[in-house]
Every structure is written in C-alpha cells, then in structure tokens.
Coordinates of C-alpha atoms in Angstrom, one line a residue:
X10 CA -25.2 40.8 -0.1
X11 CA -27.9 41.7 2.4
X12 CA -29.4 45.0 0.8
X13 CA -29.3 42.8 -2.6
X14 CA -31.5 40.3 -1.2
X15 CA -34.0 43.2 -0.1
X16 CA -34.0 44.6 -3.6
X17 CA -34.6 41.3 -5.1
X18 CA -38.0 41.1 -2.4
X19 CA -38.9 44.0 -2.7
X20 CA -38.7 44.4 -6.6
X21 CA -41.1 40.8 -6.7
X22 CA -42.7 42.3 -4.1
X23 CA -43.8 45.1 -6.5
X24 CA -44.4 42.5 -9.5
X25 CA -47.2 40.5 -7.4
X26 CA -48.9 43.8 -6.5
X27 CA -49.3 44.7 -10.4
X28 CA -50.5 41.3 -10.9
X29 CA -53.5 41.9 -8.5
X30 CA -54.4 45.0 -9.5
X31 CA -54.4 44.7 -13.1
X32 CA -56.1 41.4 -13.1
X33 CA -59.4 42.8 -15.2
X34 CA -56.9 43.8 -18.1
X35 CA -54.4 39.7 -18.1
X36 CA -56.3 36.6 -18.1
X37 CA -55.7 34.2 -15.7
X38 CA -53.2 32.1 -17.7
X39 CA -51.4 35.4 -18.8
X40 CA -50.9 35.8 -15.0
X41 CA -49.8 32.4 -14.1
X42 CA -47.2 32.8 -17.0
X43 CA -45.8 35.5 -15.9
X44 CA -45.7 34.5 -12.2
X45 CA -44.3 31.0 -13.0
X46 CA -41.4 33.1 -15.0
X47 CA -40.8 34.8 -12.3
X48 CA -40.5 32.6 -9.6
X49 CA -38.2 29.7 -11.7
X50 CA -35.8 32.7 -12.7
X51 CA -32.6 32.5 -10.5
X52 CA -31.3 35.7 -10.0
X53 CA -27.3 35.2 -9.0
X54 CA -25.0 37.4 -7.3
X55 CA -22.2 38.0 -9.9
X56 CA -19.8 35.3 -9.3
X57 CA -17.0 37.3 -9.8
X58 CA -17.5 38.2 -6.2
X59 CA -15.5 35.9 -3.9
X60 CA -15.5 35.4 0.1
X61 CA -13.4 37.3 1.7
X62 CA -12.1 35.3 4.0
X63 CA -10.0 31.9 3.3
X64 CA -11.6 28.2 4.3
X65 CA -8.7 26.3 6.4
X66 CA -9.4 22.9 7.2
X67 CA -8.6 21.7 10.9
X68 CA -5.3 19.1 10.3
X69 CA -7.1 16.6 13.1
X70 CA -9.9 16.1 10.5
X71 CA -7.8 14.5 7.9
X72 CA -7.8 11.2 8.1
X73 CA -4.3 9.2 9.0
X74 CA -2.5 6.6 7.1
X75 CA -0.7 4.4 9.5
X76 CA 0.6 2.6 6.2
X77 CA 11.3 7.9 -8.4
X78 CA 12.1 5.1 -10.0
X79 CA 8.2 3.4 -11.4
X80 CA 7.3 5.7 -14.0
X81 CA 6.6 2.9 -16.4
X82 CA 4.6 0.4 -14.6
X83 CA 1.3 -0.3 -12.6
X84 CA 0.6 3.3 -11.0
X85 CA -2.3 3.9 -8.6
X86 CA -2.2 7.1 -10.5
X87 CA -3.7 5.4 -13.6
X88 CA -7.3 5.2 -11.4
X89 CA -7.6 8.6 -10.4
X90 CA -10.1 11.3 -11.3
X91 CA -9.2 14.3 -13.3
X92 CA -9.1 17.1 -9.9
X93 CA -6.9 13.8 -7.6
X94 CA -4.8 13.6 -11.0
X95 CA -4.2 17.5 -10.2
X96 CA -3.4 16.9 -6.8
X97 CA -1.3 14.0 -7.2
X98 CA 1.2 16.0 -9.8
X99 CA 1.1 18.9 -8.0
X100 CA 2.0 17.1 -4.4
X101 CA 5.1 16.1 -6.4
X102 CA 6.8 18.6 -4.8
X103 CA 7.3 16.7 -1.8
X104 CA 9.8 14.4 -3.6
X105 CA 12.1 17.0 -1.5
X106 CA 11.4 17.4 2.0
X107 CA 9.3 21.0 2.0
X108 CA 6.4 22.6 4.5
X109 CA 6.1 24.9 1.5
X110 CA 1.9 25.8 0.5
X111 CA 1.3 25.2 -3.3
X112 CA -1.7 25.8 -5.3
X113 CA -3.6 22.8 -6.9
X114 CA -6.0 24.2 -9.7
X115 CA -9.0 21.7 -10.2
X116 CA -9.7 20.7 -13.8
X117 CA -13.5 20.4 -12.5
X118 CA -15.1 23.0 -10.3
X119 CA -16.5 21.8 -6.9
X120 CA -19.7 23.7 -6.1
X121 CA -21.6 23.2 -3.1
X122 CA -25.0 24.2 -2.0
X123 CA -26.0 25.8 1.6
X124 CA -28.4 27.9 3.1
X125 CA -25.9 29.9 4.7
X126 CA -22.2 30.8 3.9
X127 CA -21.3 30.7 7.4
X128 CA -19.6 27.8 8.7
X129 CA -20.2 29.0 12.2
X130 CA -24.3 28.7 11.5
X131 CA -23.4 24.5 9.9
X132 CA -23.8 21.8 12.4
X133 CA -21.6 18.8 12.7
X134 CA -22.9 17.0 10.0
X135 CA -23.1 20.0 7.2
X136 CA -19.4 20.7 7.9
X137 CA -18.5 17.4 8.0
X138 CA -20.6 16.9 4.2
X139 CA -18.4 19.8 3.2
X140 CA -14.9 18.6 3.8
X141 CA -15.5 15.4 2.9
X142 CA -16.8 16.3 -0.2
X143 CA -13.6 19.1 -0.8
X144 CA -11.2 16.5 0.4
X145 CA -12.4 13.2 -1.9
X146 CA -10.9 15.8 -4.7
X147 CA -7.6 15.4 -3.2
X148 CA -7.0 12.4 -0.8
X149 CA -7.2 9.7 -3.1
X150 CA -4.5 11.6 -5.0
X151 CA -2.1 11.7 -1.8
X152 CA -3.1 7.9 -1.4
X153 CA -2.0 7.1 -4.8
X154 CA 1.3 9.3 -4.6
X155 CA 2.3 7.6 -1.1
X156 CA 1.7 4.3 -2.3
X157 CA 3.5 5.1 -5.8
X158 CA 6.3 6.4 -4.0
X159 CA 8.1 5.1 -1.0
X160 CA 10.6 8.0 -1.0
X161 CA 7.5 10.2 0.5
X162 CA 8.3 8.6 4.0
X163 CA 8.9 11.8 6.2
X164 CA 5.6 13.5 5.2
X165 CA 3.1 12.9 7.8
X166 CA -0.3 13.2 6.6
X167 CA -2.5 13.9 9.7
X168 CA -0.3 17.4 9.3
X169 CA -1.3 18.5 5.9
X170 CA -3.2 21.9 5.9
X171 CA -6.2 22.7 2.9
X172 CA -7.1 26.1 2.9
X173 CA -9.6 27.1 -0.2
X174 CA -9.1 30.3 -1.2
X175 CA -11.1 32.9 -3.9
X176 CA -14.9 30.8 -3.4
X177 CA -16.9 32.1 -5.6
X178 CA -20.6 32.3 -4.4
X179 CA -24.2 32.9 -5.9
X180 CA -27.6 32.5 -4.9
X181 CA -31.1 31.7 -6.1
X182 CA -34.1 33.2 -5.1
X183 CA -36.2 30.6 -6.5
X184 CA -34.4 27.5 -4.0
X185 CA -32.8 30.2 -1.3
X186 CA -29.8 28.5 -1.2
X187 CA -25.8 29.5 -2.0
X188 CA -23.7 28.0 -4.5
X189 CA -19.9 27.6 -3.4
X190 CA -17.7 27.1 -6.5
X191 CA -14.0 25.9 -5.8
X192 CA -11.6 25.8 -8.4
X193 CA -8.5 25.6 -6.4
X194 CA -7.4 24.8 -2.9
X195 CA -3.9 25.8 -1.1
X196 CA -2.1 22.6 0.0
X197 CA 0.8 22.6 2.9
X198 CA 2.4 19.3 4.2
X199 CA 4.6 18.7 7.3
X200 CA 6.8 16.2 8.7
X201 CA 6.4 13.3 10.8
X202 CA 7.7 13.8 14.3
X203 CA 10.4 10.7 13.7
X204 CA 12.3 13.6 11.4
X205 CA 11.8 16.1 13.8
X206 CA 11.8 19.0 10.5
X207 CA 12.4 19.8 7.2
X208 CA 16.3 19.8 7.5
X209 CA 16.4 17.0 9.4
X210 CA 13.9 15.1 7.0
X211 CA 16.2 16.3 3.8
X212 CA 19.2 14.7 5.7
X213 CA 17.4 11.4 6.0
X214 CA 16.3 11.4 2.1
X215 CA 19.3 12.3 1.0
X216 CA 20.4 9.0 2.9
X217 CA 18.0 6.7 1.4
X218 CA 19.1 8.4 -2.1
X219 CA 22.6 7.6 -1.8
X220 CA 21.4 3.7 -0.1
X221 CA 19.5 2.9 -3.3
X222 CA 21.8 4.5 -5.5
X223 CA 24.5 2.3 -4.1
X224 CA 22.4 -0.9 -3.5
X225 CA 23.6 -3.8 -5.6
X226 CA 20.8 -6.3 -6.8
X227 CA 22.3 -9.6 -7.8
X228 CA 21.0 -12.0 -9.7
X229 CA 20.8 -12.7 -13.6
X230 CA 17.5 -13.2 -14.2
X231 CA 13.9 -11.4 -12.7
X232 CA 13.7 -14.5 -10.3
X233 CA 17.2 -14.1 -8.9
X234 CA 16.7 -10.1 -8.3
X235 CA 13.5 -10.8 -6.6
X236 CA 14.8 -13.5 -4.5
X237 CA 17.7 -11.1 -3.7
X238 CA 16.2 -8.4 -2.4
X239 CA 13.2 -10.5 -0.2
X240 CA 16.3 -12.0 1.2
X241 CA 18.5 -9.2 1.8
X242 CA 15.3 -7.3 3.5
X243 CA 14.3 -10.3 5.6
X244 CA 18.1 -10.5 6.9
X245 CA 19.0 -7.1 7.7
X246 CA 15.7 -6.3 9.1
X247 CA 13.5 -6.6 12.6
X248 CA 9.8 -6.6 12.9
X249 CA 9.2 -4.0 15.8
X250 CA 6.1 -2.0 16.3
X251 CA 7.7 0.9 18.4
X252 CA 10.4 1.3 16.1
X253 CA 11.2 5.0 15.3
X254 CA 11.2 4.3 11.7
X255 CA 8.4 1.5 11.4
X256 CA 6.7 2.5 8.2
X257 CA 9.2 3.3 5.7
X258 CA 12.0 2.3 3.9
X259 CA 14.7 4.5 6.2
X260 CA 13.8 1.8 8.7
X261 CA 15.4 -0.5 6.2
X262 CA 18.9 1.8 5.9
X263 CA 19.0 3.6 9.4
X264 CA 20.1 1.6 13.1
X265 CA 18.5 -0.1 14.7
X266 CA 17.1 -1.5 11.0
X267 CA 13.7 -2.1 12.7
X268 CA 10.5 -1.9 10.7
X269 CA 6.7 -3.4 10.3
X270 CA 4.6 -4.7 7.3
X271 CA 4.1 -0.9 5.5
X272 CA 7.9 -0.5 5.8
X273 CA 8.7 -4.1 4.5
X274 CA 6.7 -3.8 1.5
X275 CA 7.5 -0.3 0.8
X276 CA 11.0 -1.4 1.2
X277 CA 10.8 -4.4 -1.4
X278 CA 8.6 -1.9 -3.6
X279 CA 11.3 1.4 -4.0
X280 CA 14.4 -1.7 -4.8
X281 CA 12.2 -3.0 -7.3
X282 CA 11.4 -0.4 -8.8
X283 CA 15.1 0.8 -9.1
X284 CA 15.6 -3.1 -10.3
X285 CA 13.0 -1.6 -13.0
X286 CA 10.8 -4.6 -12.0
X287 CA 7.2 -3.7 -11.6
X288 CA 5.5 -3.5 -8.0
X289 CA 3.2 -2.4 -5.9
X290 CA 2.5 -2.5 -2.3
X291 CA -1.3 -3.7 -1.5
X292 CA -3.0 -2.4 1.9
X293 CA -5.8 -5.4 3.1
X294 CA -6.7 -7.6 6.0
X295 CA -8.3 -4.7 7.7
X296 CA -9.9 -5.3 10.8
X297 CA -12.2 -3.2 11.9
X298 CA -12.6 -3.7 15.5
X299 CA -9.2 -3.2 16.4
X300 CA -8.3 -0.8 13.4
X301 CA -5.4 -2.6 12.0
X302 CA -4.2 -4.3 9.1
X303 CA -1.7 -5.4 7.1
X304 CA 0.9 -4.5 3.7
X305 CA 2.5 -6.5 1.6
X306 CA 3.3 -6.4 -2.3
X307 CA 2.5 -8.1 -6.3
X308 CA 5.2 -8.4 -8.7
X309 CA 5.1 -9.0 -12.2
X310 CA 7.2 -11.7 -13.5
X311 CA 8.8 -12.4 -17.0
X312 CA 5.6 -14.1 -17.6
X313 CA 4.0 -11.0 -17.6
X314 CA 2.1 -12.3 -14.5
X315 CA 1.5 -10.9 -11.6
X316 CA 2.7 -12.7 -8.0
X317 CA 1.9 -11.7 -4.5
X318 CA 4.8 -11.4 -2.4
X319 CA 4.8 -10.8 1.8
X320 CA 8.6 -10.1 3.2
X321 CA 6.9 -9.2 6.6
X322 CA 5.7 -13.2 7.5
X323 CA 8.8 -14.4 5.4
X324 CA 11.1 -13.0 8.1
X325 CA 11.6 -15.2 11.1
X326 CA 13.6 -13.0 12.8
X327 CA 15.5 -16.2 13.9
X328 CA 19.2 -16.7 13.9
X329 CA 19.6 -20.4 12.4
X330 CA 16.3 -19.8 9.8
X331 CA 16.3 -16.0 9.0
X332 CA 14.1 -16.5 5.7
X333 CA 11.5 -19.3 5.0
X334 CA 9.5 -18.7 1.6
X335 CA 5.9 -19.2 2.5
X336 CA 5.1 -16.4 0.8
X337 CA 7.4 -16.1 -2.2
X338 CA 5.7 -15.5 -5.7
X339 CA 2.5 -16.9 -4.9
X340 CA -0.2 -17.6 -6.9
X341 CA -4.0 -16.5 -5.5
X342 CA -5.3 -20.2 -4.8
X343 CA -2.3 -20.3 -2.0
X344 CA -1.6 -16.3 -1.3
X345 CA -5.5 -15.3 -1.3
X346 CA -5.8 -18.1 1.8
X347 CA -4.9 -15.1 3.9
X348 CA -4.4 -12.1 2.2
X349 CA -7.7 -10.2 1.3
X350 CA -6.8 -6.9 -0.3
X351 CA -9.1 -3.9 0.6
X352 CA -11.7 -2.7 -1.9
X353 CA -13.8 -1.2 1.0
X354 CA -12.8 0.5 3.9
X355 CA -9.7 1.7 3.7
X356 CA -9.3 5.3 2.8
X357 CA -9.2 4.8 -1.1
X358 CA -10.2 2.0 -2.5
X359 CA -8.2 1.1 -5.5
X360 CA -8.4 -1.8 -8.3
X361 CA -5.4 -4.4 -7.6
X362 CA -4.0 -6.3 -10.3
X363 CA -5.5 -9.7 -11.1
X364 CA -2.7 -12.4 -9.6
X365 CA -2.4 -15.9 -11.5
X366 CA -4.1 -18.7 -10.1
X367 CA -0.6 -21.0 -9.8
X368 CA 2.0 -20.3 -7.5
X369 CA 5.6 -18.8 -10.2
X370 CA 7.8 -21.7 -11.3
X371 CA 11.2 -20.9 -11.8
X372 CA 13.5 -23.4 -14.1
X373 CA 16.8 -22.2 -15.1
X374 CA 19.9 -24.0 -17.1
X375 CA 23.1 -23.5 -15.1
X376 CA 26.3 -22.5 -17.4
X377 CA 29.0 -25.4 -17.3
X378 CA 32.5 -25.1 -16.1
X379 CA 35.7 -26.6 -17.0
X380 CA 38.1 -27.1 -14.5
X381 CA 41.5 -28.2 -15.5
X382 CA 43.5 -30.4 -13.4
X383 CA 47.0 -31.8 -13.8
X384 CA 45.2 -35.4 -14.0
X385 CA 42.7 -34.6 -15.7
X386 CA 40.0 -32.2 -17.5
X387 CA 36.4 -32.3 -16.2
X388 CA 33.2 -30.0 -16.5
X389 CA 31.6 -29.8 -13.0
X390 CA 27.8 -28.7 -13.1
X391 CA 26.6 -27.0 -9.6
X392 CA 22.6 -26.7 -9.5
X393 CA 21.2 -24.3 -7.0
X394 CA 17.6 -24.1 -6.3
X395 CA 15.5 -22.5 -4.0
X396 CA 12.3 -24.0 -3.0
X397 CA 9.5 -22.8 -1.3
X398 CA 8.7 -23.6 2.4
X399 CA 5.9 -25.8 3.1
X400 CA 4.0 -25.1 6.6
X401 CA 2.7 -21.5 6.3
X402 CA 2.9 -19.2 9.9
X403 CA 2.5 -15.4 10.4
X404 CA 5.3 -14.4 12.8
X405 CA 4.3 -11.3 13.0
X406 CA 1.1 -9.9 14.5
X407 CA -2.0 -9.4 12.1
X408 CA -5.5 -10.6 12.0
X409 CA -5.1 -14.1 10.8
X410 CA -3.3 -16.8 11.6
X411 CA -3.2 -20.2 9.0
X412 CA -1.3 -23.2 9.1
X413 CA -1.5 -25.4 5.4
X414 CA 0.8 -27.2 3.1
X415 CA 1.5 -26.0 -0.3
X416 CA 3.8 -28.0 -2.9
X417 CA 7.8 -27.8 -2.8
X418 CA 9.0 -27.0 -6.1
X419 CA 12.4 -29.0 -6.6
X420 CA 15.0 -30.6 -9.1
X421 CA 17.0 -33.2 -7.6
X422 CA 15.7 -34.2 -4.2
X423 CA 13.1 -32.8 -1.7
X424 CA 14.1 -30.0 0.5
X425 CA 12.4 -27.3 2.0
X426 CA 15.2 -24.7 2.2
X427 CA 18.6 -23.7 0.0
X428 CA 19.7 -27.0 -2.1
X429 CA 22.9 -27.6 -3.3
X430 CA 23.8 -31.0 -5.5
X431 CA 27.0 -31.0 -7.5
X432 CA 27.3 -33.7 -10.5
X433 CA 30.6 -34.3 -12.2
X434 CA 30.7 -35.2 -15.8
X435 CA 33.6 -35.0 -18.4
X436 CA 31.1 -33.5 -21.8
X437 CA 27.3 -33.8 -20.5
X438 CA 25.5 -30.4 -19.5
X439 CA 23.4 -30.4 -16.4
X440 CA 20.1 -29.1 -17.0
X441 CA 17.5 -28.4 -14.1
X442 CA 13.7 -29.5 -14.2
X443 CA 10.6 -28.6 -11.9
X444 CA 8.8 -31.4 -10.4
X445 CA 6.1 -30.5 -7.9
X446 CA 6.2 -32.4 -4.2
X447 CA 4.8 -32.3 -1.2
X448 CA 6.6 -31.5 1.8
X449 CA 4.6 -33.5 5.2
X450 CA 5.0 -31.2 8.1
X451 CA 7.2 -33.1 10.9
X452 CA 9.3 -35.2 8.4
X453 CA 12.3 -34.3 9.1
X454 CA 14.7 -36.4 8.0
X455 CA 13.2 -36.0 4.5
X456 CA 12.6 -39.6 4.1
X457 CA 9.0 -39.0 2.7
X458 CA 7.0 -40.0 5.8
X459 CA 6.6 -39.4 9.7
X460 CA 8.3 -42.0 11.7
X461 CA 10.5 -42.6 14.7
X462 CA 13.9 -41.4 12.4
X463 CA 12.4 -37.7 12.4
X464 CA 11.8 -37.9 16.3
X465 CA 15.3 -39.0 16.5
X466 CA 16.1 -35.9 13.8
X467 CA 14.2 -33.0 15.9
X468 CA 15.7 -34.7 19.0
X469 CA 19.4 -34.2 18.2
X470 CA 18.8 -30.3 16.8
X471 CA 16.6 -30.0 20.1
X472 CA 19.6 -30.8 22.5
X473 CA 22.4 -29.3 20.2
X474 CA 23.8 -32.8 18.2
X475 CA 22.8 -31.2 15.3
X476 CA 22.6 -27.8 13.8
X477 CA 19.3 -26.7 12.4
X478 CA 20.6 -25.2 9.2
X479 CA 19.7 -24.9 5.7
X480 CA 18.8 -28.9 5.2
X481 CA 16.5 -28.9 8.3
X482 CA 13.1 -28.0 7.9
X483 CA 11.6 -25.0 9.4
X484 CA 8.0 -27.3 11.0
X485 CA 6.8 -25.6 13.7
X486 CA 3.8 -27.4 14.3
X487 CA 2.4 -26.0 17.4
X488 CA 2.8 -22.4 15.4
X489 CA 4.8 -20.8 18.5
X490 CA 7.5 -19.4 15.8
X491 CA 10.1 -21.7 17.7
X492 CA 11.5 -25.4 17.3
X493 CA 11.8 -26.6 20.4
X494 CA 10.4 -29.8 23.0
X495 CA 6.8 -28.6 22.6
X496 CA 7.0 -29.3 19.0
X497 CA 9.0 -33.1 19.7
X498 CA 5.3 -33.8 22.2
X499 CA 3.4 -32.9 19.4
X500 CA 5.3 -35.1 16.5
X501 CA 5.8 -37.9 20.0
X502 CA 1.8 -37.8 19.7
X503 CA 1.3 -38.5 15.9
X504 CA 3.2 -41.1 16.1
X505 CA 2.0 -43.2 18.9
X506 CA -1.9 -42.4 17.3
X507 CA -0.6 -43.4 14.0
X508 CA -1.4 -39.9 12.4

C-alpha cells in the first residue's frame, strides 16, 4: 500500500514538472484543465484487496438491556431497516440456545472514511464513531428480536461478539482519506450467567416449551383469556429484584416464581401470543438519573383496538387481595397518567401502537341453565363480572407514583372487585349491561358515600371481625400497599373535617 502511494506522488510529481516546463507551448487555461483533472481524479486501491486482519469488537462496548408464536401481529420487525432486517432473521438462530458465530450479509454496504486504517492510530472518539455506526446496522435488529420474542431469555446481550471480516479498502489521493466498505459482519452470542451455558440454557427452554405447550387459557371470549392469564401471572408470581430469573418468562415457570416488570410483561406477551392474541411489551418511564425504568404491555382487543395493560402494579403480592385491576385494558386518558413509552433514550426507539382514548368495556350475555327439581323446573341465571379497581398505586418500585379515581364498570351493583348476583326466574333470560360509576376511595361499605358505617367497616377487617375478601375494597389511602390503622386515622380525619 505504501510503495503505491509513492508511485502515485511521484507519477504527479512528474506531471507538475511537464506543466512548468512546457508552459510557452499550453495556455494557461489548457494548464489549469489539466491540473484540475488531475487533482479531482481519485485514484483507488483495487477493492478487491481486503485487510488482513479481522475487526472484533470489545463485548463491554455493547450496550446492555436490563429489559414463536406472533408471526402474524404487531412486530417491531415491521420498523426496521433493510441491513437490522438481515440481522434480525439471521439472529433467529438463537431460538435454540447456541454460542455458535454466524454470518449476517448486509443488503447495504457500510463504508467508512479515515485517515488511517489503523485502529491503534483512532482516538476515543474515532473508534467510538466507528462502532457505533457498524453496530446501529445490527442492534436495533437484536432489540426488535428480543422484544418480538420472549423465548430469547438466556441470551445475554452484553456477551455478544461482532467481528467484521473481508473490509474492503480504497483510497483517494485527491481527499487522502480510506474508504472501509463492510458487507458482512460475524455475529456470536452467549449466555446469561443465570443459565450458567449452552446445555444448561437448552434445559431451561426446553422447560418453558413444554410450560406453554401445556398451559391452558380459559376463557370464551378475548376478554376472558386476557383476564385469565393477568390473573394467573399476578397469582403465581413475586416481584423481587434479586431474583435469579428476574427478566424473563422462566421466572414465571421455575421456583422460587420470582420476577420484575420485563419478566411480567414478557410473561403476559409469549401466553398471548400462544392465545394468538396480539401483544407487545412497551419499555418507558425511563429515568435517567438513576438509569431505570419500567415494562409493561398493549393488547388488541376484538375491537380491533389497542389496550395498555401493566401485570407488574396489578400484583399486590398480598394474600387476601392478590390482583386489583388498576391497570387492566386501559385506555390512554387513564393508562398514559403514568406510563410514558420511550421514543428517545432507550436503545432503539420504536413507533408504539396508538391506544384508544376510553378505557375497554366488556358486556357479555351469560347462557341460561335449567335445573330440574322434583318440585319444580326453574332457569337460574348467574352473572359474573369483573370490574376494575378504583384507587390506582404502584406496589412495585419505578419512577412514579399516582394516586386517582377512574370509573367502575358494573351491572348489578357497585363493587370494586369479583361480583357474583344470582337471579332466579322460570322463562326470562338474564342479560348483563355496562353502566359507568364511580367508586369514592374509603367507602367501604359501598353505601355510595364516606360516613361513620365505613369506619365501623375498615374497623372490623382491621381487628379480624371481618375478612377482607373479594367484596371489600382494596383503598389504601395513605399508599403504603397495606390496609391497616394508619389508613382508619386517615378515613377518622375526613370525617371529623367533613371531607
């Protein structure tokens, strides 16, 4: 490369020289032409000519996300470039646990300019300019995939190793500076130290495999599956930061069945997607100061609209109120209070589905039974309904904290939990109706207002003459994630002021 670069002097070198000396025999603008010719030519090294050694990138450069059923729904996938498209399909392959290096071939070459081929001349900042600019043509592929795909839980992705192979180089005399051209790039994941290695991590998938294979959904409608599985998540699981399985759905099938927000959601996303209702998980809330944020998830209903959904602050982790439905299908004037989506600092910054304005209403008409009696023949109608929980908390640790009222849907009387009213009739079908509500925080005898009967109410639960089960409302009003006295001073107090 050297000696070429000496010809390439020496031969314009030669070309000035003629210039001066035949100046009597060119005019001046026959000179200038042939000059300017000269000098705006590139002359390139033959870019069939590669480097000879292979680029690796350093694993602790890559940046860290602490966050195959949808094939026919909302896919991140769908906002990807044509060279992340390529990566995405080809990191496929770690649908099965592998540390195996694959090739990714980019549609559109990457070229990059330099004065010098030589990492070891770049400062910081050059080298930094480089793999950022190689690894924008891959990461937001691997974001897409991850968040497309829960089942990619053991990879870790502060492991994965980019080497870029075959460069081809050339240079111009006129600007002195290199062209890199990459075309493809060598790509080799790992696994997360939770799965200690690849056998270990194929023993766990094949365990979530045969868990979601054998995981029964109930429910007859969209509504009823939904509701199923947020309730079945919210039961069986903890929220615990130092849990060994914290982000991912294993968390959800493995002892001690202890996860956080990235685990919840992708949880709820990989049953829904077997449930072949469409989901995705949505990163937001970030907070920059203390690098953290949260995860939680939209689904589409039958109404072809989209809901936002947050299992994480649904689960108390309380024995006598497990689930509370604060966040349960909610529309964006309630659910955007305190869930911002990120469209700007988080590693890829995707396009989220639009959710509707109203929180989902669900109305349903309940078969009738006959049941045959030795007296007599009667149809017995039960209506269940599930309503939505009116004082909004966030049990578990994130970056906000909000306390409002949003309506109870209903059908026969007010509640704030589980409802159960049977009706008795000999030939008249029971049909169920929405009427909107609203709950006041601290009424809990259900009477419609705050008086001395619901101090009396949260007294008796307090010291153990009731039960606080499904018919007792969830109002924590000092926010502590606990019924108990403190919350009977603070009720005592808007009272005797007349609040």
């Amino acid at each position: 490369m050297t000696s070429m670069k000496k010809i390439f002097k020496s031969l314009l070198t030669l070309c000035v020289f003629s210039f001066s000396f035949m100046t009597s025999v060119f005019s001046a603008e026959a000179v200038d032409e042939i000059s300017a010719y000269i000098t705006e030519t590139e002359i390139q090294v033959d870019e069939t000519e590669v480097m000879t050694d292979d680029i690796i990138i350093d694993s602790e450069y890559l940046p860290d996300i602490k966050y195959n059923f949808n094939e026919n729904h909302f896919l991140y996938y769908d906002q990807l470039d044509n060279n992340n498209k390529a990566a995405y399909d080809a990191m496929k392959i770690w649908e099965n646990p592998t540390d195996e290096e694959f090739t990714v071939s980019l549609p559109d070459t990457v070229s990059y300019e330099t004065l010098s081929t030589d990492m070891s001349d770049w400062d910081e900042e050059q080298y930094n300019d480089f793999w950022n600019m190689i690894f924008s043509n891959v990461c937001f592929g691997k974001d897409a995939l991850l968040f497309d795909y829960p089942e990619l839980f053991w990879l870790d992705t502060a492991k994965i190793k980019i080497t870029l192979s075959n460069v081809k180089i050339s240079y111009s005399i006129r600007t002195k500076m290199y062209t890199m051209k990459i075309s493809e790039m060598k790509i080799q994941g790992n696994v997360k130290d939770a799965y200690t290695d690849i056998e270990t991590a194929r023993e766990f998938k094949q365990i979530v495999d045969d868990s979601v294979s054998d995981f029964e959904i109930q429910g007859s409608d969209r509504y009823q599956q939904v509701k199923y599985i947020h309730d079945y998540i919210a039961n069986k699981v903890s929220y615990n930061a130092s849990a060994a399985y914290l982000d991912a759905v294993t968390g959800l099938f493995c002892e001690p069945y202890q996860i956080v927000c990235e685990g919840y959601s992708k949880s709820f996303k990989l049953l829904c997607d077997k449930a072949d209702i469409p989901c995705i998980v949505i990163p937001g809330n970030i907070n920059t100061e203390n690098n953290t944020g949260h995860m939680w998830n939209y689904v589409m209903m039958e109404d072809n609209q989209w809901y936002g959904l947050d299992c994480t602050w649904d689960d108390n982790d309380s024995v006598s109120n497990p689930v509370k439905y604060s966040y349960f299908l909610k529309g964006s004037d309630s659910f955007g209070y305190n869930h911002i989506p990120d469209t700007e600092i988080y590693t890829t910054a995707f396009t989220y589905p639009e959710l509707n304005t109203a929180d989902y209403v669900y109305t349903s008409t309940p078969p009738v039974t006959t049941v045959t009696t030795s007296a007599q023949t009667t149809s017995s109608t039960t209506i269940k309904q599930t309503s939505a929980e009116t004082t909004q908390t966030t049990p578990k640790p994130v970056t906000t904290t909000v306390t409002t009222t949003f309506p109870v849907i209903t059908t026969v009387t007010v509640k704030t939990t589980v409802t159960e009213v049977t009706t008795v009739s000999t030939t008249i079908p029971v049909t169920t109706t929405s009427a909107v509500q609203t709950h006041i925080s601290g009424d809990y005898n259900l009477n419609g207002k705050i008086d001395v009967a619901d101090l009396i109410a949260l007294r008796k639960v307090i010291i153990g003459i009731s039960s606080m089960d499904e018919s007792f409302p969830y109002d924590d009003l000092n926010n502590d994630n606990i019924i108990n006295v403190l919350d009977y001073i603070l009720l005592s107090r808007k009272i005797l002021g007349g609040i």
